[in-house]
PDB file of C-alpha atoms and ligand atoms in Angstrom:
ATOM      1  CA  UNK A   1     -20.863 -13.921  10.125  1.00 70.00           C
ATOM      2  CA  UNK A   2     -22.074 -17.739  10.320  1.00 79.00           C
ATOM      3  CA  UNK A   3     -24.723 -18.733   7.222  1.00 89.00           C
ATOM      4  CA  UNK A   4     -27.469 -20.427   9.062  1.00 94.00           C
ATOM      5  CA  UNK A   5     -31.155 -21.511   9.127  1.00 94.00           C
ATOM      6  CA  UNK A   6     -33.591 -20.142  11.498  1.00 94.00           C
ATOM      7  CA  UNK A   7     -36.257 -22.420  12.617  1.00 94.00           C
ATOM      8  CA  UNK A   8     -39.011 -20.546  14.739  1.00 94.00           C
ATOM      9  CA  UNK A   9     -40.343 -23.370  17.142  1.00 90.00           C
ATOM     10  CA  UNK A  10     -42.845 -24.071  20.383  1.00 89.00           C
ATOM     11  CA  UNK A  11     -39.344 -24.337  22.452  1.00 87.00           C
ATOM     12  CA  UNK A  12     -38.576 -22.023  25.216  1.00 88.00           C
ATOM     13  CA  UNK A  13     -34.592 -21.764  24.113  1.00 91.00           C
ATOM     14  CA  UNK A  14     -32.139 -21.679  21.888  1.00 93.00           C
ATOM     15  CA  UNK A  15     -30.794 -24.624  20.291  1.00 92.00           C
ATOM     16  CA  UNK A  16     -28.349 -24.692  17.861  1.00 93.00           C
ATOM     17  CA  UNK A  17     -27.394 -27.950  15.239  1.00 91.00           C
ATOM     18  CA  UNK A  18     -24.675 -28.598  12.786  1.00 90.00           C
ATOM     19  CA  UNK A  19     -25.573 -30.603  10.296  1.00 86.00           C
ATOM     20  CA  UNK A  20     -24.006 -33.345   8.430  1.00 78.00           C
ATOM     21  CA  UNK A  21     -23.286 -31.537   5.722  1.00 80.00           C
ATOM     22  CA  UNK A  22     -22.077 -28.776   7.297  1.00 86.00           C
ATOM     23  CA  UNK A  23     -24.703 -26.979   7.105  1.00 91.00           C
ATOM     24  CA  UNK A  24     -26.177 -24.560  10.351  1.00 94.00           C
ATOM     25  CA  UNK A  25     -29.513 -24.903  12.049  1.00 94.00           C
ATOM     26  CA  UNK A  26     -31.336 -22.190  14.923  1.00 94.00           C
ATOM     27  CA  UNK A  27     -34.149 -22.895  16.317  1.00 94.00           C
ATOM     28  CA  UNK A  28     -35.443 -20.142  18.481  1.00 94.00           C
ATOM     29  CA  UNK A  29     -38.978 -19.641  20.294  1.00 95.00           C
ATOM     30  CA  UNK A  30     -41.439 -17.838  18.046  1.00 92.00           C
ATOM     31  CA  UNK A  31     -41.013 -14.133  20.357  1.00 92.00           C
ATOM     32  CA  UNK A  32     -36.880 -14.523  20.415  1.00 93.00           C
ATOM     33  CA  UNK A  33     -35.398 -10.980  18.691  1.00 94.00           C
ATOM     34  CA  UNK A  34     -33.671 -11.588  15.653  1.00 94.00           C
ATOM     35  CA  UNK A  35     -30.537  -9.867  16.994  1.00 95.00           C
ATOM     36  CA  UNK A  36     -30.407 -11.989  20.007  1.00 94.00           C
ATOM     37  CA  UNK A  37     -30.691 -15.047  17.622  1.00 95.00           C
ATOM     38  CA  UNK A  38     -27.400 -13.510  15.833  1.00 94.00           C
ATOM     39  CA  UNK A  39     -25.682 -12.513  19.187  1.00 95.00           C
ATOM     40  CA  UNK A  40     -25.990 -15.877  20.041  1.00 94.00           C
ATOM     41  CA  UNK A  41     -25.097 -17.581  17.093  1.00 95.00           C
ATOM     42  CA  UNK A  42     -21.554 -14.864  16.945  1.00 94.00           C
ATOM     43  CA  UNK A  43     -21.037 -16.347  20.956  1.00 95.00           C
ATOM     44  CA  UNK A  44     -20.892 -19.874  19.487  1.00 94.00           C
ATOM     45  CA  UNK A  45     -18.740 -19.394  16.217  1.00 94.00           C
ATOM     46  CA  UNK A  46     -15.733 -21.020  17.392  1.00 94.00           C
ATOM     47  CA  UNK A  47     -18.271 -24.096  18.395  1.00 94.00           C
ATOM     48  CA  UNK A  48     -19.353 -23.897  15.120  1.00 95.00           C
ATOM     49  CA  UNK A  49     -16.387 -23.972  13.079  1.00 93.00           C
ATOM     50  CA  UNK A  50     -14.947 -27.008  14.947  1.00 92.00           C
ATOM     51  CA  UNK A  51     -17.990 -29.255  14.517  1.00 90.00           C
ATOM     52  CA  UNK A  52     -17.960 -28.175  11.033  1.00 90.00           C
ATOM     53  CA  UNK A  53     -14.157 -29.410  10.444  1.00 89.00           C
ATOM     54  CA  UNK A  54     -15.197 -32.299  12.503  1.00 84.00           C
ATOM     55  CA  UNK A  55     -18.049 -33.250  10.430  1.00 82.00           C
ATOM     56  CA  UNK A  56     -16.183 -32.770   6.961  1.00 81.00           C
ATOM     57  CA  UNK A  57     -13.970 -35.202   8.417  1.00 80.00           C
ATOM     58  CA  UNK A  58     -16.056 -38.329   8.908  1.00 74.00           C
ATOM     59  CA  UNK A  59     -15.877 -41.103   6.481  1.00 72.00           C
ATOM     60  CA  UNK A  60     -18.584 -40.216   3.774  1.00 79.00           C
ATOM     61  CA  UNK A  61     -20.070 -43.031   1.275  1.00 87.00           C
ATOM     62  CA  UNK A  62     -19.516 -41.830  -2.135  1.00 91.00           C
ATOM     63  CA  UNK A  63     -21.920 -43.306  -5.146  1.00 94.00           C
ATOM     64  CA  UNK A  64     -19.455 -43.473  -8.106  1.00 94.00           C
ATOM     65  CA  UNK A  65     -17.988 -46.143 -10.235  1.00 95.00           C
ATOM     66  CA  UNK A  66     -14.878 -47.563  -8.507  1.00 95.00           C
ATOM     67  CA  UNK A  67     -15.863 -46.184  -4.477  1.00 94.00           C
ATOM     68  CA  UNK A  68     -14.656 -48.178  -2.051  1.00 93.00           C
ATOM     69  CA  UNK A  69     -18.051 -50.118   0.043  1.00 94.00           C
ATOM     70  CA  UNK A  70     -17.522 -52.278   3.084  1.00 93.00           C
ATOM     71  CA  UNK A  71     -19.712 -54.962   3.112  1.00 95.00           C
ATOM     72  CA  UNK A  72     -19.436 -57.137   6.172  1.00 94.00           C
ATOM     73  CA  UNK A  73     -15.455 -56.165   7.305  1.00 91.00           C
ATOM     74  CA  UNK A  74     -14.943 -56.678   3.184  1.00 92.00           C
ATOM     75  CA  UNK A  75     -13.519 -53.655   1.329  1.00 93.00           C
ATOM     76  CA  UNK A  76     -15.531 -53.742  -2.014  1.00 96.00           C
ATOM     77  CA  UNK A  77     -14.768 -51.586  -5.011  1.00 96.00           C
ATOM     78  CA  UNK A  78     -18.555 -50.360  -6.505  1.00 97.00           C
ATOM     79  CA  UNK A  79     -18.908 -51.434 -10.238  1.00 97.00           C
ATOM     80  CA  UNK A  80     -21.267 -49.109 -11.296  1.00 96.00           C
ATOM     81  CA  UNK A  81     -23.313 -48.727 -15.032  1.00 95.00           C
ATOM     82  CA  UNK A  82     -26.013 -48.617 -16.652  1.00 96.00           C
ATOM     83  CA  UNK A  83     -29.245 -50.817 -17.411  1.00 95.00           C
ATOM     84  CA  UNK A  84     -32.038 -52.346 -15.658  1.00 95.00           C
ATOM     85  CA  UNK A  85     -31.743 -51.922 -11.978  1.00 94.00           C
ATOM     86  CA  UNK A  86     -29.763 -54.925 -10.187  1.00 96.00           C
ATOM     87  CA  UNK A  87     -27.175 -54.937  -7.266  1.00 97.00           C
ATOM     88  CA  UNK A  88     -25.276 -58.316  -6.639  1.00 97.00           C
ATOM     89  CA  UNK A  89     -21.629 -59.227  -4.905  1.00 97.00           C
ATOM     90  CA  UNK A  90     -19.326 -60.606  -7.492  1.00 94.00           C
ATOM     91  CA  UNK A  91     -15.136 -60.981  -6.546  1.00 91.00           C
ATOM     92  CA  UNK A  92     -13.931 -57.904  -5.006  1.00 95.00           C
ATOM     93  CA  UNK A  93     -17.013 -55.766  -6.724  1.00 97.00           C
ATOM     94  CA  UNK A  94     -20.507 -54.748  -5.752  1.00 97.00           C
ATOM     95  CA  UNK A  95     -22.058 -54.470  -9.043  1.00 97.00           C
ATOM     96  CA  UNK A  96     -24.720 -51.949  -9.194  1.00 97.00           C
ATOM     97  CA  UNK A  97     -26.814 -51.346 -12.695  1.00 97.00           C
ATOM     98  CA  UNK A  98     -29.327 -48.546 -12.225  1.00 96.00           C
ATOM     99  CA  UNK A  99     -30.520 -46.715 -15.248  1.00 95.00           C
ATOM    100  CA  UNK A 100     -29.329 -43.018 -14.265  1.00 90.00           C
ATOM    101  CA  UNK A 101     -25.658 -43.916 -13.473  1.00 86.00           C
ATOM    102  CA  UNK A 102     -24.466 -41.086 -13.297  1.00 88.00           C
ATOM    103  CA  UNK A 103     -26.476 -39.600 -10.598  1.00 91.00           C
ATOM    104  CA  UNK A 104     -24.958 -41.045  -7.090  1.00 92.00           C
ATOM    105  CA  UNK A 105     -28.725 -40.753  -5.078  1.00 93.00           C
ATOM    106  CA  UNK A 106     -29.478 -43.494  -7.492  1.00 95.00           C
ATOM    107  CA  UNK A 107     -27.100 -45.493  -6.572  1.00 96.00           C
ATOM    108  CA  UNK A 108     -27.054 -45.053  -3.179  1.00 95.00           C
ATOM    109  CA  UNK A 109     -31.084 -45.824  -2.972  1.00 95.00           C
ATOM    110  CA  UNK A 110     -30.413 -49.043  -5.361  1.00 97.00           C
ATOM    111  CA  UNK A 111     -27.881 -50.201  -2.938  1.00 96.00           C
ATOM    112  CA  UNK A 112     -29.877 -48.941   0.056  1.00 93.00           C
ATOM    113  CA  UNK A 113     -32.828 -51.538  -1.102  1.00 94.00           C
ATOM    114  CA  UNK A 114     -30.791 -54.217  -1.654  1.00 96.00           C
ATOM    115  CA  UNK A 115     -28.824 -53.773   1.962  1.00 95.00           C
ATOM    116  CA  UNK A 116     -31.857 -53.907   3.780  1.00 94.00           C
ATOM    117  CA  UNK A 117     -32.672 -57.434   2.071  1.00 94.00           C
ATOM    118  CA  UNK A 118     -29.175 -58.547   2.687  1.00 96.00           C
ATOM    119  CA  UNK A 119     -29.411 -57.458   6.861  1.00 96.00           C
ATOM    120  CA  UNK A 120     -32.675 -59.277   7.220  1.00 96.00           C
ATOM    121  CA  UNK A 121     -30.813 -62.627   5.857  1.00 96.00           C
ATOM    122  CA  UNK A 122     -27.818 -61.842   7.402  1.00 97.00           C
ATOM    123  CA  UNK A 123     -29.290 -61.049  11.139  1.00 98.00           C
ATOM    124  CA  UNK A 124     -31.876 -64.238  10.679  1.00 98.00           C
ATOM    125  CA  UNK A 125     -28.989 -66.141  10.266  1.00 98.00           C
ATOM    126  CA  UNK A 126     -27.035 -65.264  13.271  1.00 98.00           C
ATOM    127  CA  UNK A 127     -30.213 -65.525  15.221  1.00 98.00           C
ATOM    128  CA  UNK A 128     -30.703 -68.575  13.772  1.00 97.00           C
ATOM    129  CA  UNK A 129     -27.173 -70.088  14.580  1.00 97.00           C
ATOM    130  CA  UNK A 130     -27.076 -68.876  18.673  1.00 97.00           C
ATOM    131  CA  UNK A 131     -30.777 -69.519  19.480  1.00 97.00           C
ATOM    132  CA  UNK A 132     -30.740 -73.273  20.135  1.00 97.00           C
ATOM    133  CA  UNK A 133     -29.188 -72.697  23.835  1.00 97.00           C
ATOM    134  CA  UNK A 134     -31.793 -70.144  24.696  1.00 97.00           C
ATOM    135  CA  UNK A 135     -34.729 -72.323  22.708  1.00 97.00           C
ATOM    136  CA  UNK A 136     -33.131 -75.218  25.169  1.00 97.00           C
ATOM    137  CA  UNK A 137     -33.867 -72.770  28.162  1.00 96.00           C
ATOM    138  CA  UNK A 138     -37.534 -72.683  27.154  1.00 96.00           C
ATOM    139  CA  UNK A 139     -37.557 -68.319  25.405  1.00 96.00           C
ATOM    140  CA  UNK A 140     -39.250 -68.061  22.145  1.00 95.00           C
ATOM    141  CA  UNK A 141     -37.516 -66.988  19.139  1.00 96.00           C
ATOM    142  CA  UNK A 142     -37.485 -62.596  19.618  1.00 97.00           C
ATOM    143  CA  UNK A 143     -38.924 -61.109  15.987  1.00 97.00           C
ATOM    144  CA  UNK A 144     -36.250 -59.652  14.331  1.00 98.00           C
ATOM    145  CA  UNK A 145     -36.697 -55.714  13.352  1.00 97.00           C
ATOM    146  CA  UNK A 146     -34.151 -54.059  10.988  1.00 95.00           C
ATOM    147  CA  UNK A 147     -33.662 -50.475  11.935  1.00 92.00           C
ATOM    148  CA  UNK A 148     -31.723 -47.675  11.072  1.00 88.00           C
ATOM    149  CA  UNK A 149     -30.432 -46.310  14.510  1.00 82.00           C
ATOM    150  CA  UNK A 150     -27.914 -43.575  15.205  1.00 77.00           C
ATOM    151  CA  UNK A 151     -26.915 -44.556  18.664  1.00 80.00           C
ATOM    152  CA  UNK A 152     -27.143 -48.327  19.051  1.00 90.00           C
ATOM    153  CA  UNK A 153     -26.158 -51.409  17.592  1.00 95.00           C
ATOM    154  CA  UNK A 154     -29.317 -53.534  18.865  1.00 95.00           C
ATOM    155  CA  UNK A 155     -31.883 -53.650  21.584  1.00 95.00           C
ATOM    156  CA  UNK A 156     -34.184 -56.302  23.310  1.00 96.00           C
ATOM    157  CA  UNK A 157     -37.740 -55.142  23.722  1.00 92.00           C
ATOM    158  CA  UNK A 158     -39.731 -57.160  26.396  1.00 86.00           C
ATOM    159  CA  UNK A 159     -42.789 -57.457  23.669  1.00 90.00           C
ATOM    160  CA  UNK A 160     -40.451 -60.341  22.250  1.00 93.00           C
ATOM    161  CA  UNK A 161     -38.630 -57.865  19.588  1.00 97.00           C
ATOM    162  CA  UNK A 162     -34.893 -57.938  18.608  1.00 97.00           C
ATOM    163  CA  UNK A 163     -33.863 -54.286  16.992  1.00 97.00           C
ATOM    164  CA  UNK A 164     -30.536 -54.656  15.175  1.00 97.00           C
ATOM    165  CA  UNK A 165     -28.992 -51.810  13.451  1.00 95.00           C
ATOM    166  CA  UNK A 166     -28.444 -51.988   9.843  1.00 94.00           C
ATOM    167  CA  UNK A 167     -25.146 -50.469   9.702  1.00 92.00           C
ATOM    168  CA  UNK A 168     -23.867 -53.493  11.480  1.00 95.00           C
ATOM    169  CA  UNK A 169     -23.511 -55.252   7.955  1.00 95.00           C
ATOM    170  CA  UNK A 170     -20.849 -52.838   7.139  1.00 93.00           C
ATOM    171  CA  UNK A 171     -18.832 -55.158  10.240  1.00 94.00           C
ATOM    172  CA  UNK A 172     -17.325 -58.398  10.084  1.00 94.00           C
ATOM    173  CA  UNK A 173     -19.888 -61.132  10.693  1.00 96.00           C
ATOM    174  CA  UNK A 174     -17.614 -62.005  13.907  1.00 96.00           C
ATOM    175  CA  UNK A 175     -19.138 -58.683  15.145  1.00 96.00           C
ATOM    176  CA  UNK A 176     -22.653 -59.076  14.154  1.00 97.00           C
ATOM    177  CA  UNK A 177     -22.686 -62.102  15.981  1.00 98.00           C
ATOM    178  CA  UNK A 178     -21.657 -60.549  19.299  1.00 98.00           C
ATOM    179  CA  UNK A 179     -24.522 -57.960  18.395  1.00 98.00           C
ATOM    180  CA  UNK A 180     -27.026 -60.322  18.687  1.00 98.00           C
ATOM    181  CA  UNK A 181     -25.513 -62.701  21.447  1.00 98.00           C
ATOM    182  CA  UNK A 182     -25.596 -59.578  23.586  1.00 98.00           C
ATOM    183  CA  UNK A 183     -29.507 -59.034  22.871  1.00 97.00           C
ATOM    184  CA  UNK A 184     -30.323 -62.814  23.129  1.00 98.00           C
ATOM    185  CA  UNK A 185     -28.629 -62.991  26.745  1.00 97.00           C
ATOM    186  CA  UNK A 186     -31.033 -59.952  27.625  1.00 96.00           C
ATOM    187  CA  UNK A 187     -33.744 -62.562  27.579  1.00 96.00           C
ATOM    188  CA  UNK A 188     -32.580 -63.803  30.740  1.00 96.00           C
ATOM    189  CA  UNK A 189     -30.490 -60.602  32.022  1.00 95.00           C
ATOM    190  CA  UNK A 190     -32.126 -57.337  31.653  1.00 92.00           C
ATOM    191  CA  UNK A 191     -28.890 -55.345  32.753  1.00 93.00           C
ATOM    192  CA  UNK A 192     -25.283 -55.039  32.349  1.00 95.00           C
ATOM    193  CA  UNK A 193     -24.836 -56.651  35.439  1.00 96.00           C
ATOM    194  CA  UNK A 194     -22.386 -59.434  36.926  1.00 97.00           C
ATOM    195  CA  UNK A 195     -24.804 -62.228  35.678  1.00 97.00           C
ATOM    196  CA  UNK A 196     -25.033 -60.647  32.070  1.00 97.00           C
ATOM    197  CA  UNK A 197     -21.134 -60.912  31.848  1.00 97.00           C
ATOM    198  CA  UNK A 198     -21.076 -64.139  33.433  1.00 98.00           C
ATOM    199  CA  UNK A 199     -23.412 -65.082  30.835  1.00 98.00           C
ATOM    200  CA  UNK A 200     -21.968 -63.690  28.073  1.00 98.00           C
ATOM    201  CA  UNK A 201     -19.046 -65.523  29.066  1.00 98.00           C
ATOM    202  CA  UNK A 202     -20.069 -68.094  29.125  1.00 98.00           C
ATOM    203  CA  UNK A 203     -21.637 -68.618  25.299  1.00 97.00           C
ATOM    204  CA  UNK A 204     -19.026 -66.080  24.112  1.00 98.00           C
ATOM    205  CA  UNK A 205     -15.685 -66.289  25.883  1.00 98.00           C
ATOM    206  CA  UNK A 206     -14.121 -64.024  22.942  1.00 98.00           C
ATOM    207  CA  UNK A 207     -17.044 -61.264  23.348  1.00 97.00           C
ATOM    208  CA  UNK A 208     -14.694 -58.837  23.757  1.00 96.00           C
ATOM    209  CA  UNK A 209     -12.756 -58.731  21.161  1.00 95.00           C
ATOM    210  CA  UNK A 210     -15.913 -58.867  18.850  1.00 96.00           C
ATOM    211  CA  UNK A 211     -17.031 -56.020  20.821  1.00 95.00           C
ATOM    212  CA  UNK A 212     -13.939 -53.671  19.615  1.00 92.00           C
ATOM    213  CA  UNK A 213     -14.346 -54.079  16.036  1.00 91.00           C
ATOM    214  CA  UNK A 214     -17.350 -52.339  16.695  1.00 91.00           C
ATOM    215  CA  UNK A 215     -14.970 -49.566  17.639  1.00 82.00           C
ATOM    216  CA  UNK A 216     -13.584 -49.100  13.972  1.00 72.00           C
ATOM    217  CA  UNK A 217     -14.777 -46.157  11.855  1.00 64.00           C
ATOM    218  CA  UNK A 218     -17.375 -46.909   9.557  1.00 58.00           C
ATOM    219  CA  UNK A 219     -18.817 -46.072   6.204  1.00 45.00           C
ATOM    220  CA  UNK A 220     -22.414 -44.801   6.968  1.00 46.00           C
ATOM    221  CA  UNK A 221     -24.052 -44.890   4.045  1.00 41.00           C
TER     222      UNK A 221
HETATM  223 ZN1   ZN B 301     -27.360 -54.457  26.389  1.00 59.35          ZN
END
């Protein structure tokens, strides 16, 4: 019989999750039998077990001293010890001092901090390198937004916002580029439609292959 969580909720079926870590979630409407809950959690075990193997195969982050990090396409090794809390890039090593070491959630929120700094000034910079044509066109500068985002690598809200996805520093920068290129031609195209590509084109001829390093696995941290 499968472990798993019940969650009693407002909805009017069954829904069942496998989580990241494995780990099995039910959530059932409040007046759902308990052995209906199990019948249907038995009907789905095979389900179950593969997105569990599936899952516990994904690249996972790991914390510790000498972890491999990819920082913009770069394979890092982490250099991790102890002291006052610091995170900098230095040869093939991302140095991290946190005071509890040894515990890997430190690590990862030190690190965590110090991505979200590096993004901003990373994404500003690409923004700030393809804008000119579109400035030239007469469209105001979007406002960038740094986002954690599951399903997307960016998005172009019409209130004048660029969304970019954090995880895209983990890519080369060739690929970040594209990222926001894509977003920035949405000024003028709001589709995927014959114009976009023309445009896109036209300011990227080499979008493409930017667009499949994207397809690479990646380390979510
Ligand atoms: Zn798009």
């Amino acid at each position: 019989m499968t472990d798993y969580e019940l969650i009693r909720s407002k909805r009017r079926s069954l829904e069942l999750r496998v989580l990241e870590d494995g780990r099995v979630q039910v959530r059932a409407p409040q007046q759902t039998p308990l052995r209906m809950v199990q019948a249907f959690v038995a009907s789905r075990s095979q389900w179950i077990a593969a997105q569990q193997e599936r899952q516990a195969q994904r690249p996972r982050q790991r914390w510790h001293d000498g972890a491999a990090f990819v920082l913009r396409g770069k394979t890092l090794s982490l250099d991790v010890s102890e002291g006052a809390t610091r995170v900098f890039v230095s040869g093939g090593y991302l140095t991290v001092r946190v005071s509890d070491s040894d515990q890997e959630s430190s690590v990862k929120t030190a690190v965590q901090n110090w991505l979200r700094k590096q993004a901003r000034a990373a994404f500003e910079d690409s923004i700030e390198r393809q804008f000119d044509w579109f400035a030239a066109e007469g469209f105001s500068r979007p406002v960038l937004r740094v986002k954690s985002m599951r399903t997307r690598w960016g998005s172009l809200s019409a209130r004048g916002y660029i969304n970019l996805n954090l995880a895209l520093l983990h890519y080369p920068p060739k690929a970040l580029d594209y990222v926001v290129m894509h977003e920035l031609c949405h000024l003028i195209h709001m589709n995927h439609g014959p114009g976009f590509h023309a445009l896109m084109d036209a300011r990227m001829p080499d979008w493409r292959q930017r667009k499949n390093l994207l397809d690479q696995p990646c380390y979510q941290p």
